[in-house]
Short mmCIF file of C-alpha atoms in Angstrom, two decimals:
data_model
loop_
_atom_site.label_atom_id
_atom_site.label_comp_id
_atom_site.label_asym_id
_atom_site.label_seq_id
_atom_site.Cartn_x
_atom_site.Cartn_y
_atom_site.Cartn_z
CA UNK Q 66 154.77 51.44 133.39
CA UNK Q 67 155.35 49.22 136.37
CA UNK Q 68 153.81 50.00 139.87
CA UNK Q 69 157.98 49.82 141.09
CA UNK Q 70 158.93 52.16 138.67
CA UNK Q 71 156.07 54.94 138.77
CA UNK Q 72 156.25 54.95 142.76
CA UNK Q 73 160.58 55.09 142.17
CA UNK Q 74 160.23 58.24 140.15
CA UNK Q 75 157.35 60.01 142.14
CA UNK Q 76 159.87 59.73 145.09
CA UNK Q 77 162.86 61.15 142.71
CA UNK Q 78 160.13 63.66 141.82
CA UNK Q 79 159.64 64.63 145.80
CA UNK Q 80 163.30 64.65 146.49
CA UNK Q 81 163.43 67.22 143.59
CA UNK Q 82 160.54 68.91 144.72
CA UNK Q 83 161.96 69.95 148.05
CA UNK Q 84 164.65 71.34 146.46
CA UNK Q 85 162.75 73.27 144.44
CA UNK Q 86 161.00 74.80 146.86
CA UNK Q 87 163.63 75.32 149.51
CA UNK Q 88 165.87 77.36 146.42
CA UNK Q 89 162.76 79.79 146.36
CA UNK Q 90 162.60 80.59 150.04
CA UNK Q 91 166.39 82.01 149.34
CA UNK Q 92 166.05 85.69 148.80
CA UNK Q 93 169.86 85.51 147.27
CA UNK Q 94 170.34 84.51 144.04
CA UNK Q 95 173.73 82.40 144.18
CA UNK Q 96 171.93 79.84 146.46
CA UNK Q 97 169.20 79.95 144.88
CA UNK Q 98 169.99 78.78 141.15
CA UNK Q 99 172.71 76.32 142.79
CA UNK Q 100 169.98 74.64 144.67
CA UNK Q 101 167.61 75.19 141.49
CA UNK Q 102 170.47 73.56 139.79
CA UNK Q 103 170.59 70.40 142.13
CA UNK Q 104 166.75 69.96 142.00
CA UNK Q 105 166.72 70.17 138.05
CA UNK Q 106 169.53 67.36 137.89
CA UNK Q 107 166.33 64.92 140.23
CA UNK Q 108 164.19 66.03 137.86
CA UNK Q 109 165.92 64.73 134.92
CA UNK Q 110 166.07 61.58 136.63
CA UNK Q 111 162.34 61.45 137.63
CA UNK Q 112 160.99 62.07 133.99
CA UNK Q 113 162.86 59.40 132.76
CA UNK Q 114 161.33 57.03 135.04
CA UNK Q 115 158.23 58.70 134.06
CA UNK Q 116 158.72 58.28 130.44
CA UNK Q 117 158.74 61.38 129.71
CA UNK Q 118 162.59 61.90 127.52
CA UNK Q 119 161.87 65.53 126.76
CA UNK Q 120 161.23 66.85 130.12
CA UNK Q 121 163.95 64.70 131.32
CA UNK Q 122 166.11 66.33 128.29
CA UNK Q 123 164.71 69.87 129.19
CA UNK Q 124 165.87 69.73 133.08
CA UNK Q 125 169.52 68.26 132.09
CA UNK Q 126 169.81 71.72 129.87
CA UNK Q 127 168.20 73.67 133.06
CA UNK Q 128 170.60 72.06 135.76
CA UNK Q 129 173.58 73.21 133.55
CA UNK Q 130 171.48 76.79 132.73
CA UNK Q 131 171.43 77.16 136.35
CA UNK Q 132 174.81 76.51 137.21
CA UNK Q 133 176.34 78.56 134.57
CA UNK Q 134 173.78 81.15 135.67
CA UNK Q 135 175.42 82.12 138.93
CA UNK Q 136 178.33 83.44 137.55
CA UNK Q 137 177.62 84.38 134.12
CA UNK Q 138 175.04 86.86 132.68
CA UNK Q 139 175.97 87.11 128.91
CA UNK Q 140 172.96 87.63 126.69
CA UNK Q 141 174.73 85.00 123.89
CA UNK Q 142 174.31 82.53 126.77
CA UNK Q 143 169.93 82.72 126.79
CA UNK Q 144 170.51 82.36 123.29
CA UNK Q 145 172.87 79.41 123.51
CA UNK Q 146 170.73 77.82 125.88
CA UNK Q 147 167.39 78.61 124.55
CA UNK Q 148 168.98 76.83 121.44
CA UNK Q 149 170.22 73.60 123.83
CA UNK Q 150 166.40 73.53 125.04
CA UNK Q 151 165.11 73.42 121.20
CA UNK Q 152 167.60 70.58 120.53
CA UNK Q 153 166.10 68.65 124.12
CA UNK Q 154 162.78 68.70 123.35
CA UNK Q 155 163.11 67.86 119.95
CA UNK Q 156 164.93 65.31 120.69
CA UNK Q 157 162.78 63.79 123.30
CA UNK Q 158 159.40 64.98 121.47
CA UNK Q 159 156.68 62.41 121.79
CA UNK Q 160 153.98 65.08 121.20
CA UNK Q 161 152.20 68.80 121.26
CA UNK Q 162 152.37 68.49 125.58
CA UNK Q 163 156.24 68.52 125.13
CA UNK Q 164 155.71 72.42 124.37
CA UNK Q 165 154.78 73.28 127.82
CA UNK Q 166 157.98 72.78 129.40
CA UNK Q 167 159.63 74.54 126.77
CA UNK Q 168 158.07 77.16 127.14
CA UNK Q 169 158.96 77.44 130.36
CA UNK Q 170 162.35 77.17 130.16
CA UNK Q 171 162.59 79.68 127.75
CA UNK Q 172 160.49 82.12 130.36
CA UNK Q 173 163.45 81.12 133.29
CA UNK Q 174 166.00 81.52 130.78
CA UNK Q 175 165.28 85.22 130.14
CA UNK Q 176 164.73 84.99 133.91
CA UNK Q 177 168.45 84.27 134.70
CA UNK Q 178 170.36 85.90 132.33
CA UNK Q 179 168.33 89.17 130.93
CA UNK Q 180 166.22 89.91 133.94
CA UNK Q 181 166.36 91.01 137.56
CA UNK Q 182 164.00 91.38 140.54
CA UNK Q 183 160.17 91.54 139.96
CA UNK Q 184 160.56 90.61 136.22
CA UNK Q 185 162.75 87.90 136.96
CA UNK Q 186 160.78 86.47 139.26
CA UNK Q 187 157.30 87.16 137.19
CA UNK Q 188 159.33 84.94 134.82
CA UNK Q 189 159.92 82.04 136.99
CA UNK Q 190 155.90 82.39 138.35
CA UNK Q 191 154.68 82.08 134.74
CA UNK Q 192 157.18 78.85 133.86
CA UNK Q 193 155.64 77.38 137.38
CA UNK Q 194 152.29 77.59 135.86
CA UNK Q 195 153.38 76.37 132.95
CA UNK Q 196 154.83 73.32 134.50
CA UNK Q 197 151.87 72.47 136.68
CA UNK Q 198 149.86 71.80 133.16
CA UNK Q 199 152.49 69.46 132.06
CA UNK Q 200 153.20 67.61 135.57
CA UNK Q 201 149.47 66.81 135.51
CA UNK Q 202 149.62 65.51 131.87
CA UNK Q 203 152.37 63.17 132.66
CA UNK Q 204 151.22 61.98 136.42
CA UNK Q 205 154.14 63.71 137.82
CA UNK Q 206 152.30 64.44 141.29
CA UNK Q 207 155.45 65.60 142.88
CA UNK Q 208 156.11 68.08 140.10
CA UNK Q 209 152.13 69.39 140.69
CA UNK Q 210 152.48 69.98 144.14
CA UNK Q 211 156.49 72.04 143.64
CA UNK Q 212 154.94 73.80 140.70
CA UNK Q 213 152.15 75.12 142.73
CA UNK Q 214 154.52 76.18 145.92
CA UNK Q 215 157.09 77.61 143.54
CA UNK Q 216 154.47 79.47 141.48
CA UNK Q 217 152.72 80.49 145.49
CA UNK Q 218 156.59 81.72 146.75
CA UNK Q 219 157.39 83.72 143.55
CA UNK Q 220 153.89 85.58 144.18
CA UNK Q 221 154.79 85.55 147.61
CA UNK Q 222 158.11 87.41 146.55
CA UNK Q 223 156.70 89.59 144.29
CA UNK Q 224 153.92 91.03 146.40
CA UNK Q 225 156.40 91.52 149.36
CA UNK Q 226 158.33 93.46 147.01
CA UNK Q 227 155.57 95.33 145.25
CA UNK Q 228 154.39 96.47 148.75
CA UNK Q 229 157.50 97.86 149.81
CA UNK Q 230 158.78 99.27 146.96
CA UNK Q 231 161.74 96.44 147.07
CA UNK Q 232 162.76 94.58 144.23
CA UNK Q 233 163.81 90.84 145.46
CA UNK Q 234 167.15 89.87 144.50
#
C-alpha cells in the first residue's frame, strides 16, 4: 500500500475516531447511536483504504444498525442484522482476523436492540476490546487509540453507574 494512501485512511480513521468517542461521552442514547452512526459510515471508508473489505463491509452494516437503532427496538431486527453482518464479512473475508470484528458487532447488536443500561454498555466495552485486537492487526492506529477510549468511557459509564446504583441510559 502506498505511503499516500495509508496516511489518507489513518486520517479517515481519526476523523472517525473522534466521533466515536465524542458519541460515548453522550449519556442519551438518540445522540449517541446517530453520532455512532456517522463515525461507522468514516470507518467504512478508512478500511477500504486500509485494505481491509470486511471491516469496511462490517461498519457499512453498523452505520445503518445504528441509525435504525434509534427508533426501532424489534428483536427480528438483531437477527436481521446479525444476518447482514454474516453476509459482510463473508463477503469481504480475507482470513481468521476477519472474526474479530464480527464478533463485535454481534456484541453491539444485542447492545442496541435487546439490551439496556449496564448490559448494554458491558456490550459495547467487550466489542471495544474486541476491536483494539483487530485495529492492531490491520495498522489501523486511529481505530487502536478510539477502541481504547471507547472501551475506557464505557468502564467509565459503568462504574459511575455501579456506584450509584444508576443504570446509564
Amino acid at each position: 500500500m502506498g505511503d499516500t494512501l495509508f496516511w489518507t485512511g489513518q486520517a479517515v480513521g481519526a476523523l472517525a475516531a473522534m466521533l466515536g468517542v465524542l458519541a460515548f461521552q453522550m449519556p442519551r442514547r438518540t445522540p449517541m447511536l446517530a453520532t455512532l452512526g456517522a463515525s461507522a459510515l468514516a470507518w467504512s471508508l478508512h478500511f477500504l483504504l486500509l485494505a481491509a473489505p470486511a471491516a469496511a463491509g462490517i461498519n457499512l452494516v453498523t452505520a445503518l444498525r445504528n441509525f435504525c437503532g434509534i427508533r426501532l427496538r424489534a428483536p427480528a431486527l438483531a437477527l436481521l442484522f446479525i444476518a447482514f453482518y454474516v453476509a459482510a464479512a463473508v463477503i469481504g473475508w480475507k482470513n481468521i482476523w476477519d472474526l474479530l470484528p464480527l464478533a463485535a458487532v454481534v456484541l453491539g447488536t444485542l447492545s442496541v436492540f435487546r439490551l439496556e443500561g449496564l448490559a448494554a454498555r458491558s456490550g459495547f466495552l467487550a466489542g471495544s476490546l474486541l476491536w483494539v485486537i483487530y485495529n492492531t492487526y490491520v495498522g489501523s492506529i486511529a481505530g487502536v487509540v478510539v477502541m481504547l477510549a471507547d472501551a475506557g468511557s464505557n468502564a467509565r459509564f459503568i462504574l459511575r453507574a455501579m456506584a450509584s446504583d444508576r443504570a446509564p441510559r
